[in-house]
Amino acid sequence: AIEEEFNYEIKDKIIDEVVVEENHSVIAVVGEDFRKTPKIAGQVVQSLGSNGINIIAIAQGSSELNISIVIEKTNLKKALNVLHDGLFTRVPKTINLFLVGPGLVGGELLKLIDDESEFLKKNLNIRIKLVGLGNSKKMLFNEKGIDVKNWKDDLQKYGTQINEQKFFDKMKKLNLPNTIVADATAGDVWVPYYEKFLESNFSIVTPNKIANSGDINYYNKLRQIAKRNNVKFLYETNVCSAMPVIKNIKDLAASGDEIIKIEGVLSGTLSFIFNSLKENKKFSEIVSYAKEAGYTEPDPRDDLNGLDVARKLLILAREAGAQLELKDVEVENLIPKKLRSKKTVAQFMSELNSADEYFENLKTKAADKGNVLCYIAKYENGKAKLGIEEIGKEHPFFGLNGNDNIVSITTKFNNVKPLTLSGRGAGARYTASGVLSDILKIANPQG
Amino acid sequence: AIEEEFNYEIKDKIIDEVVVEENHSVIAVVGEDFRKTPKIAGQVVQSLGSNGINIIAIAQGSSELNISIVIEKTNLKKALNVLHDGLFTRVPKTINLFLVGPGLVGGELLKLIDDESEFLKKNLNIRIKLVGLGNSKKMLFNEKGIDVKNWKDDLQKYGTQINEQKFFDKMKKLNLPNTIVADATAGDVWVPYYEKFLESNFSIVTPNKIANSGDINYYNKLRQIAKRNNVKFLYETNVCSAMPVIKNIKDLAASGDEIIKIEGVLSGTLSFIFNSLKENKKFSEIVSYAKEAGYTEPDPRDDLNGLDVARKLLILAREAGAQLELKDVEVENLIPKKLRSKKTVAQFMSELNSADEYFENLKTKAADKGNVLCYIAKYENGKAKLGIEEIGKEHPFFGLNGNDNIVSITTKFNNVKPLTLSGRGAGARYTASGVLSDILKIANPQG
C-alpha cells in the first residue's frame, strides 16, 4: 500500500524504496481542535516519556484532529493505558503497585489502601492496584489486582518461592504503566535492585533507610537514574515517620535558601527516655518501662547505641547537600561502657541501674542552670553528630513531651528563629500513611 | 515549491491544491537519536504548552534526527527561548519577572534577587530578569533587564505614568517565556488582573492576601484558570510569612489525608501580646510597648480587631477544602467595646488601660487551673473562628515565646498528636525570601 501511495516518487527515484521496520504499532489520538489546546500534545508525549515508552515517530497535521505516534509493539498495551489515564480524566488513574515486605508497616499499608480506596477514587481520582507481592518466602502476581483484604491467604496458597531476580523479571515482563515498587522490608535484600527498578522506569517508595544511609556513590547514582528516567524515589518515612521533615528540607534546599543547621530529636524512644528523666525517674527504670511498653526495640541497646538516629541524621544531612558517609557521623553511645560486653538482653537490663548515677549527675548539673538534658542529632558546618546536650528555656526542644519527635532547621534566610516541626514520629499506621502519601505524590504530581 | 513536490498528486487530483496559511513559523529541533531519548519530544512539546504556545503541526520522522514544529509567527522568539531554556541545560534558565509594589517586601525582594543572583545561577541554574516594574505612580519596562541595584532612580527618571491596563498590555505584547508577576502591593488594585495574567500564561506570586480572602467564586476561578493554562498562582507568604504552612496543608490535602483541625497563632503582634501577658505585664503597657517597638500596625487597632488573622485563617481553611467567605469567620475583637467609638489612635491608646482589668481577670482565672491565655485561630468541623482560649501544658502552643507564629494540623492519619510548625512569622526580608522561594518553585518545578 505504501509503495502504491508513493509510486510516482519511487518511479522517479525521488525517494528510496520502502524499508519495513517490524514490530511497531501506530496509535492515533483523535479529538477536536488539538491546535488550539496546547496541552494535549504535550500530555501525550510527556506521559509516554515518563513511562519509558520511546516515540519512534510522531505527526500532528495542521488541519487535523489527530496525533499519530509510532511506538514499539511491545509497548502498545502500556501506551494505551498511559494515554487513557492521561487524557480521559474522568476515569481513575491506575497505579500498579508491587509491595515487598508486607510486615508491620507493609501490612498497614495494604489495610490503608483497602480502607481508603473509595476516598482516593472520589477525591483524587486514583486507584491503587496491588499487582505484585513478596515476603521473605513467597511471591504472587496478578495483573488484575491481588485482593488486599485477602492477601495473606492468597500469598500462602498461590504464591511461588520468592526470588528477587525473578520478581524483577516478572515486573519487566508485565510492562505496566505507572508502576511503583514499595520496599517495606527492614533489611538490605532489595537495595541492589533499586537502580534496576529506576532504570526500568519504575518509581520506588520506601520507609527502609538502608539505601539512603549506605554508600554515598550509590545514593547519588540512584538520584541520577531517577532524574534521567523521570521517575521518583521517595522515602519521607525514613526520618520521623510520616512527619514531612525530608520534604521540607528538600524544598528549602530547592528554594534558593541554604541550610545552615539541622537539629533534631529523631527517635521516639530516646525522646521518651530523656523526657522522662525530667520527671525525676531513674534511667534504668525508664528503659525497663519503655521496653515493657514496647517503646524500644526488643533489645533496647539497638536504640541506645544511637545507630538508628545516626542513619536518620545522615539522611537529613545528605538532603541538605552533605556528601557524608555513616562513619562520618560522630555518635555518643548511650550504652554504659562497662555493659557493652554483656551478651544477653537480660544480663544488660539487670545491670543497667549501674548507669543511673551517671545520668543523675548530668541531670543535676543541668538543672542547677535551669537546663534539661536532650539527646540531639545535629548537622552544622558540614559535620554530623549525636549526643546528650544541656538545653535551656530558649531552645525549641525545651518543652518536648512524651515520645514526640522534633526537628528545627536554620537557614540563610531564617537564621533568627529556626523553622521547627514537631509531632508524632512513629507508629506503623502513621508510617504506612506516609508511604501512601509518597505513592500519591507520584500518582498525582501536580498535587 | 510545495506545488512542485506534490505535482503528481495534484495532477491526478489525489490531494487538494495547496492552501497557504500565513504568519506561521517552522522550528526544527535537531539532535542525535531522538527515538532513543523518550524525554526530548516530551520536553519540547510540554515546555511550549506551558508557555501558552499552540503547536499547529508537529512531525518527528522515524529515521530522522529532528522534530519539526509549526507555530504562529508571533510566538517564534518566545518559542526559541523556551526551547533553548528547556534543552540546553548548561545555559541558565531565565525567569522574566514583572514586579508591582516595590515597597517594604517588594524592595527586599529586589535586594535579594541582587544578592542571590550568583548563588541562583550556580546552584539552581536560574537567572531572574526584572523586565517590568510598577509602583503607585510610575511604570518601567526593559526587555534586557532593569538594573536591580538602581531601580529606584531608573523608575523615577525613565518611568511613565502607571496604568494597570497598559502595564498588562505591555506584558502581553512582550510575549516572553517563563513570565512571573509578583504582586507585592498591599491593596486590591491588581487583584482584578490576576485572572488576565493567568489566562495569558503568566504565573503569579504574591504576599498579598486580598484575592485569596475575597469572594470564593473568584478564588476558585483563579485556580481553574491556572490549572487549565498550566501556570502557577503561589502565595506561601499570605500566612506566617515564609513559614511553609500553606505548602504543608496543601500537600497533606493532596496526599490522601483529610484535615480535621487547624489551630494557629497567626499574628506575630498578637503572639507577642499574649506571651507578654504570661509575664505579669498589663495589657495596655504591652500594647504601648509593641506600638513603640514597631511590632504593631501604625494603628494597633488594625491588629487587635482580628481582621488580618481572620483573612489568614480563611486562606488556610480554604486550602483544607472549605468553601467559606470572610464573613463566615467568627472573630473575637480584642478592642474593648467602649473604646470602639474613639476616633484617633492617641485617644484610643490613652484610654486602653480601662481594659487591663478584663484581661487581668481572664488571666487569673486561667492561671488558677495552670493554664495560660492564647489568641487562637481555629478551623474545625467546617467552621472557622478566632478567640482567646485557655490552654494547658499539654497544648502545643503552651510554651510559645516572643512573637513566634505556630500552626498545628490534625489529620485523619495523624489525630494522636498534631503536626506542629513554629517559627518566625514576620519580617520584610523573610517574607521576601518566601516570595523568592515561590518564584523558584515555578522556575524549577522538579525541585
mmCIF file of C-alpha atoms in Angstrom, chain B residues 69-348:
data_model
loop_
_atom_site.group_PDB
_atom_site.id
_atom_site.type_symbol
_atom_site.label_atom_id
_atom_site.label_comp_id
_atom_site.label_asym_id
_atom_site.label_seq_id
_atom_site.Cartn_x
_atom_site.Cartn_y
_atom_site.Cartn_z
ATOM 1 C CA ILE B 69 7.050 22.163 14.775
ATOM 2 C CA VAL B 70 4.780 24.722 13.174
ATOM 3 C CA ILE B 71 3.689 27.616 15.397
ATOM 4 C CA GLU B 72 2.270 31.100 14.983
ATOM 5 C CA LYS B 73 4.874 33.582 13.875
ATOM 6 C CA THR B 74 4.181 35.927 16.810
ATOM 7 C CA ASN B 75 5.376 33.199 19.147
ATOM 8 C CA LEU B 76 8.623 32.478 17.295
ATOM 9 C CA LYS B 77 11.018 34.343 19.558
ATOM 10 C CA LYS B 78 9.256 33.136 22.680
ATOM 11 C CA ALA B 79 9.329 29.549 21.438
ATOM 12 C CA LEU B 80 13.038 29.709 20.645
ATOM 13 C CA ASN B 81 13.731 30.997 24.144
ATOM 14 C CA VAL B 82 11.573 28.319 25.699
ATOM 15 C CA LEU B 83 13.294 25.559 23.750
ATOM 16 C CA HIS B 84 16.701 26.990 24.455
ATOM 17 C CA ASP B 85 15.998 27.033 28.193
ATOM 18 C CA GLY B 86 14.477 23.604 28.168
ATOM 19 C CA LEU B 87 17.009 21.742 26.064
ATOM 20 C CA PHE B 88 20.351 23.368 26.736
ATOM 21 C CA THR B 89 20.636 22.689 30.415
ATOM 22 C CA ARG B 90 24.020 24.307 30.791
ATOM 23 C CA VAL B 91 22.595 27.714 29.932
ATOM 24 C CA PRO B 92 20.780 29.299 32.905
ATOM 25 C CA LYS B 93 17.014 29.333 32.634
ATOM 26 C CA THR B 94 15.752 32.910 32.514
ATOM 27 C CA ILE B 95 12.706 33.989 34.511
ATOM 28 C CA ASN B 96 11.101 37.186 33.239
ATOM 29 C CA LEU B 97 9.812 38.973 36.318
ATOM 30 C CA PHE B 98 7.282 41.801 36.488
ATOM 31 C CA LEU B 99 7.040 43.351 39.945
ATOM 32 C CA VAL B 100 4.289 45.652 41.105
ATOM 33 C CA GLY B 101 4.626 47.260 44.518
ATOM 34 C CA PRO B 102 8.339 47.705 45.258
ATOM 35 C CA GLY B 103 7.634 48.725 48.850
ATOM 36 C CA LEU B 104 8.901 47.093 52.035
ATOM 37 C CA VAL B 105 8.621 43.480 50.863
ATOM 38 C CA GLY B 106 8.975 44.220 47.130
ATOM 39 C CA GLY B 107 12.094 46.296 47.776
ATOM 40 C CA GLU B 108 13.625 43.488 49.841
ATOM 41 C CA LEU B 109 12.773 41.067 47.043
ATOM 42 C CA LEU B 110 14.781 43.153 44.586
ATOM 43 C CA LYS B 111 17.700 43.301 47.037
ATOM 44 C CA LEU B 112 17.502 39.557 47.489
ATOM 45 C CA ILE B 113 17.471 38.956 43.741
ATOM 46 C CA ASP B 114 20.585 41.114 43.513
ATOM 47 C CA ASP B 115 22.326 39.468 46.498
ATOM 48 C CA GLU B 116 21.487 35.933 45.416
ATOM 49 C CA SER B 117 21.963 36.166 41.652
ATOM 50 C CA GLU B 118 25.318 34.362 41.675
ATOM 51 C CA PHE B 119 24.068 31.706 44.084
ATOM 52 C CA LEU B 120 20.957 31.065 42.000
ATOM 53 C CA LYS B 121 22.928 30.802 38.772
ATOM 54 C CA LYS B 122 25.475 28.456 40.298
ATOM 55 C CA ASN B 123 23.184 26.245 42.369
ATOM 56 C CA LEU B 124 19.874 26.242 40.537
ATOM 57 C CA ASN B 125 20.971 27.387 37.074
ATOM 58 C CA ILE B 126 18.346 30.121 37.153
ATOM 59 C CA ARG B 127 18.548 33.774 36.262
ATOM 60 C CA ILE B 128 15.842 36.202 37.354
ATOM 61 C CA LYS B 129 15.486 39.149 35.000
ATOM 62 C CA LEU B 130 13.380 42.095 36.137
ATOM 63 C CA VAL B 131 11.576 43.158 32.953
ATOM 64 C CA GLY B 132 8.758 45.307 34.313
ATOM 65 C CA LEU B 133 8.310 47.377 37.442
ATOM 66 C CA GLY B 134 5.437 49.490 38.702
ATOM 67 C CA ASN B 135 4.723 51.427 41.877
ATOM 68 C CA SER B 136 1.678 53.559 42.615
ATOM 69 C CA LYS B 137 2.931 56.323 40.324
ATOM 70 C CA LYS B 138 5.129 55.030 37.560
ATOM 71 C CA MET B 139 5.954 52.007 35.465
ATOM 72 C CA LEU B 140 9.084 50.972 33.609
ATOM 73 C CA PHE B 141 9.943 48.174 31.183
ATOM 74 C CA ASN B 142 13.213 46.869 29.855
ATOM 75 C CA GLU B 143 13.327 43.617 27.938
ATOM 76 C CA LYS B 144 17.045 43.345 28.588
ATOM 77 C CA GLY B 145 16.517 43.679 32.325
ATOM 78 C CA ILE B 146 16.079 46.598 34.696
ATOM 79 C CA ASP B 147 19.128 47.117 36.911
ATOM 80 C CA VAL B 148 18.056 45.791 40.324
ATOM 81 C CA LYS B 149 20.700 47.885 42.055
ATOM 82 C CA ASN B 150 19.417 51.100 40.550
ATOM 83 C CA TRP B 151 15.715 50.528 40.068
ATOM 84 C CA LYS B 152 14.598 53.443 42.238
ATOM 85 C CA ASP B 153 16.410 56.073 40.232
ATOM 86 C CA ASP B 154 15.595 54.442 36.905
ATOM 87 C CA LEU B 155 11.893 54.164 37.699
ATOM 88 C CA GLN B 156 11.859 57.794 38.782
ATOM 89 C CA LYS B 157 13.821 59.015 35.758
ATOM 90 C CA TYR B 158 12.590 56.833 32.904
ATOM 91 C CA GLY B 159 9.235 55.581 34.171
ATOM 92 C CA THR B 160 5.949 56.600 32.574
ATOM 93 C CA GLN B 161 2.658 57.127 34.375
ATOM 94 C CA ILE B 162 1.324 53.845 35.796
ATOM 95 C CA ASN B 163 -1.817 52.388 34.322
ATOM 96 C CA GLU B 164 -2.728 48.798 35.142
ATOM 97 C CA GLN B 165 -4.308 48.029 31.781
ATOM 98 C CA LYS B 166 -1.311 49.463 29.926
ATOM 99 C CA PHE B 167 1.059 47.507 32.163
ATOM 100 C CA PHE B 168 -0.792 44.308 31.296
ATOM 101 C CA ASP B 169 -0.969 45.184 27.573
ATOM 102 C CA LYS B 170 2.790 45.730 27.542
ATOM 103 C CA MET B 171 3.342 42.329 29.154
ATOM 104 C CA LYS B 172 1.166 40.676 26.518
ATOM 105 C CA LYS B 173 2.996 42.493 23.758
ATOM 106 C CA LEU B 174 6.433 41.467 25.068
ATOM 107 C CA ASN B 175 5.173 37.855 24.981
ATOM 108 C CA LEU B 176 8.124 36.500 26.980
ATOM 109 C CA PRO B 177 8.512 32.923 28.143
ATOM 110 C CA ASN B 178 8.637 31.977 31.842
ATOM 111 C CA THR B 179 6.856 35.145 32.851
ATOM 112 C CA ILE B 180 6.043 35.662 36.529
ATOM 113 C CA VAL B 181 4.158 38.617 38.021
ATOM 114 C CA ALA B 182 4.922 39.428 41.646
ATOM 115 C CA ASP B 183 2.219 41.500 43.323
ATOM 116 C CA ALA B 184 3.834 42.981 46.422
ATOM 117 C CA THR B 185 1.247 45.717 46.847
ATOM 118 C CA ALA B 186 -0.932 45.830 49.935
ATOM 119 C CA GLY B 187 -4.131 46.932 48.205
ATOM 120 C CA ASP B 188 -6.563 45.400 45.754
ATOM 121 C CA VAL B 189 -5.618 47.315 42.592
ATOM 122 C CA TRP B 190 -4.095 44.320 40.809
ATOM 123 C CA VAL B 191 -6.490 41.654 42.018
ATOM 124 C CA PRO B 192 -8.892 42.012 39.032
ATOM 125 C CA TYR B 193 -5.893 41.441 36.738
ATOM 126 C CA TYR B 194 -4.985 38.091 38.318
ATOM 127 C CA GLU B 195 -7.303 36.186 36.010
ATOM 128 C CA LYS B 196 -5.952 38.062 32.996
ATOM 129 C CA PHE B 197 -2.376 37.238 33.979
ATOM 130 C CA LEU B 198 -3.165 33.554 34.368
ATOM 131 C CA GLU B 199 -5.197 33.484 31.143
ATOM 132 C CA SER B 200 -2.135 34.921 29.375
ATOM 133 C CA ASN B 201 0.056 32.109 30.766
ATOM 134 C CA PHE B 202 1.785 34.352 33.282
ATOM 135 C CA SER B 203 2.310 32.828 36.725
ATOM 136 C CA ILE B 204 1.598 34.920 39.839
ATOM 137 C CA VAL B 205 3.395 35.036 43.189
ATOM 138 C CA THR B 206 2.147 37.301 45.926
ATOM 139 C CA PRO B 207 2.255 38.031 49.640
ATOM 140 C CA ASN B 208 -0.991 39.992 49.113
ATOM 141 C CA LYS B 209 -3.897 38.237 50.874
ATOM 142 C CA ILE B 210 -6.764 40.080 49.229
ATOM 143 C CA ALA B 211 -7.531 37.773 46.297
ATOM 144 C CA ASN B 212 -7.346 34.665 48.459
ATOM 145 C CA SER B 213 -9.544 36.039 51.219
ATOM 146 C CA GLY B 214 -12.044 37.662 48.849
ATOM 147 C CA ASP B 215 -15.035 36.218 47.029
ATOM 148 C CA ILE B 216 -14.868 32.402 46.958
ATOM 149 C CA ASN B 217 -16.018 32.271 43.330
ATOM 150 C CA TYR B 218 -13.092 34.386 42.199
ATOM 151 C CA TYR B 219 -10.800 32.275 44.404
ATOM 152 C CA ASN B 220 -11.992 29.095 42.682
ATOM 153 C CA LYS B 221 -11.917 30.689 39.241
ATOM 154 C CA LEU B 222 -8.250 31.707 39.591
ATOM 155 C CA ARG B 223 -7.322 28.107 40.421
ATOM 156 C CA GLN B 224 -9.262 26.727 37.463
ATOM 157 C CA ILE B 225 -7.613 29.158 35.054
ATOM 158 C CA ALA B 226 -4.148 28.435 36.445
ATOM 159 C CA LYS B 227 -4.692 24.692 36.159
ATOM 160 C CA ARG B 228 -6.074 24.892 32.628
ATOM 161 C CA ASN B 229 -3.168 27.039 31.487
ATOM 162 C CA ASN B 230 -0.555 25.042 33.364
ATOM 163 C CA VAL B 231 0.716 28.098 35.204
ATOM 164 C CA LYS B 232 1.063 28.699 38.934
ATOM 165 C CA PHE B 233 -0.553 31.001 41.470
ATOM 166 C CA LEU B 234 1.591 30.842 44.638
ATOM 167 C CA TYR B 235 1.190 32.786 47.881
ATOM 168 C CA GLU B 236 3.049 30.981 50.662
ATOM 169 C CA THR B 237 3.684 34.319 52.372
ATOM 170 C CA ASN B 238 -0.041 35.023 52.791
ATOM 171 C CA VAL B 239 0.155 33.253 56.154
ATOM 172 C CA CYS B 240 3.077 33.288 58.642
ATOM 173 C CA SER B 241 5.488 34.923 56.185
ATOM 174 C CA ALA B 242 7.867 32.366 54.621
ATOM 175 C CA MET B 243 6.997 29.583 57.081
ATOM 176 C CA PRO B 244 5.807 26.732 54.841
ATOM 177 C CA VAL B 245 2.333 26.495 56.348
ATOM 178 C CA ILE B 246 0.257 26.703 53.183
ATOM 179 C CA LYS B 247 2.521 24.265 51.344
ATOM 180 C CA ASN B 248 2.266 21.679 54.099
ATOM 181 C CA ILE B 249 -1.518 21.951 54.307
ATOM 182 C CA LYS B 250 -1.781 21.733 50.523
ATOM 183 C CA ASP B 251 0.490 18.679 50.472
ATOM 184 C CA LEU B 252 -1.483 16.964 53.221
ATOM 185 C CA ALA B 253 -4.728 17.608 51.370
ATOM 186 C CA ALA B 254 -3.210 16.143 48.182
ATOM 187 C CA SER B 255 -1.759 13.126 49.959
ATOM 188 C CA GLY B 256 -4.928 11.190 50.617
ATOM 189 C CA ASP B 257 -5.108 12.548 54.142
ATOM 190 C CA GLU B 258 -8.044 14.587 55.466
ATOM 191 C CA ILE B 259 -7.564 17.716 57.509
ATOM 192 C CA ILE B 260 -9.633 17.506 60.656
ATOM 193 C CA LYS B 261 -8.426 20.576 62.506
ATOM 194 C CA ILE B 262 -6.104 23.548 62.041
ATOM 195 C CA GLU B 263 -5.102 25.692 65.001
ATOM 196 C CA GLY B 264 -2.759 28.612 64.853
ATOM 197 C CA VAL B 265 -1.293 31.717 66.375
ATOM 198 C CA LEU B 266 -1.065 33.539 63.075
ATOM 199 C CA SER B 267 -0.123 37.050 64.119
ATOM 200 C CA GLY B 268 3.288 37.962 65.493
ATOM 201 C CA THR B 269 1.737 41.003 67.168
ATOM 202 C CA LEU B 270 -0.976 39.063 68.977
ATOM 203 C CA SER B 271 1.539 36.325 69.814
ATOM 204 C CA PHE B 272 3.744 38.948 71.456
ATOM 205 C CA ILE B 273 0.842 40.482 73.380
ATOM 206 C CA PHE B 274 -0.421 37.193 74.817
ATOM 207 C CA ASN B 275 3.068 35.837 75.543
ATOM 208 C CA SER B 276 3.862 39.053 77.412
ATOM 209 C CA LEU B 277 0.661 38.693 79.448
ATOM 210 C CA LYS B 278 2.174 35.465 80.865
ATOM 211 C CA GLU B 279 4.974 37.608 82.291
ATOM 212 C CA ASN B 280 2.645 39.624 84.506
ATOM 213 C CA LYS B 281 2.587 42.730 82.373
ATOM 214 C CA LYS B 282 -0.510 44.812 81.862
ATOM 215 C CA PHE B 283 -2.381 44.648 78.564
ATOM 216 C CA SER B 284 -2.227 48.410 77.931
ATOM 217 C CA GLU B 285 1.502 48.522 78.743
ATOM 218 C CA ILE B 286 2.209 45.645 76.380
ATOM 219 C CA VAL B 287 0.280 47.234 73.520
ATOM 220 C CA SER B 288 2.032 50.577 74.071
ATOM 221 C CA TYR B 289 5.427 48.895 74.121
ATOM 222 C CA ALA B 290 4.631 46.877 70.993
ATOM 223 C CA LYS B 291 3.451 50.005 69.212
ATOM 224 C CA GLU B 292 6.644 51.882 70.122
ATOM 225 C CA ALA B 293 8.808 48.939 69.032
ATOM 226 C CA GLY B 294 7.068 48.801 65.661
ATOM 227 C CA TYR B 295 5.559 45.351 66.349
ATOM 228 C CA THR B 296 2.051 46.625 65.620
ATOM 229 C CA GLU B 297 0.491 48.419 62.672
ATOM 230 C CA PRO B 298 0.678 52.222 62.997
ATOM 231 C CA ASP B 299 -2.851 51.941 64.388
ATOM 232 C CA PRO B 300 -2.740 48.939 66.789
ATOM 233 C CA ARG B 301 -6.485 48.516 66.346
ATOM 234 C CA ASP B 302 -5.710 47.043 62.913
ATOM 235 C CA ASP B 303 -4.086 44.158 64.789
ATOM 236 C CA LEU B 304 -6.492 43.996 67.711
ATOM 237 C CA ASN B 305 -9.664 43.793 65.614
ATOM 238 C CA GLY B 306 -8.618 40.329 64.383
ATOM 239 C CA LEU B 307 -9.420 41.005 60.739
ATOM 240 C CA ASP B 308 -5.930 40.251 59.482
ATOM 241 C CA VAL B 309 -5.862 36.927 61.346
ATOM 242 C CA ALA B 310 -9.354 36.156 60.056
ATOM 243 C CA ARG B 311 -8.087 36.531 56.485
ATOM 244 C CA LYS B 312 -5.178 34.187 57.220
ATOM 245 C CA LEU B 313 -7.386 31.565 58.829
ATOM 246 C CA LEU B 314 -9.805 31.783 55.914
ATOM 247 C CA ILE B 315 -6.947 31.112 53.499
ATOM 248 C CA LEU B 316 -5.780 28.062 55.488
ATOM 249 C CA ALA B 317 -9.348 26.754 55.749
ATOM 250 C CA ARG B 318 -9.807 27.116 52.007
ATOM 251 C CA GLU B 319 -6.570 25.175 51.404
ATOM 252 C CA ALA B 320 -8.115 22.447 53.524
ATOM 253 C CA GLY B 321 -11.119 22.447 51.199
ATOM 254 C CA ALA B 322 -13.579 24.771 52.958
ATOM 255 C CA GLN B 323 -15.792 26.910 50.741
ATOM 256 C CA LEU B 324 -16.108 29.772 53.213
ATOM 257 C CA GLU B 325 -16.324 33.555 52.932
ATOM 258 C CA LEU B 326 -14.638 36.075 55.213
ATOM 259 C CA LYS B 327 -17.978 36.888 56.835
ATOM 260 C CA ASP B 328 -18.259 33.241 57.926
ATOM 261 C CA VAL B 329 -15.204 33.567 60.175
ATOM 262 C CA GLU B 330 -16.310 34.197 63.751
ATOM 263 C CA VAL B 331 -13.978 36.843 65.189
ATOM 264 C CA GLU B 332 -13.402 37.866 68.811
ATOM 265 C CA ASN B 333 -12.489 41.531 68.533
ATOM 266 C CA LEU B 334 -9.871 42.494 71.140
ATOM 267 C CA ILE B 335 -10.727 46.180 71.024
ATOM 268 C CA PRO B 336 -12.746 46.862 74.179
ATOM 269 C CA LYS B 337 -16.349 47.722 73.274
ATOM 270 C CA LYS B 338 -16.366 51.105 74.916
ATOM 271 C CA LEU B 339 -13.241 52.143 73.018
ATOM 272 C CA ARG B 340 -14.540 51.230 69.566
ATOM 273 C CA SER B 341 -16.001 54.700 69.004
ATOM 274 C CA LYS B 342 -12.703 56.503 69.616
ATOM 275 C CA LYS B 343 -11.609 58.488 66.620
ATOM 276 C CA THR B 344 -7.846 58.875 66.882
ATOM 277 C CA VAL B 345 -5.099 56.414 67.749
ATOM 278 C CA ALA B 346 -3.979 58.732 70.550
ATOM 279 C CA GLN B 347 -7.445 58.771 72.130
ATOM 280 C CA PHE B 348 -7.639 55.011 71.891
#
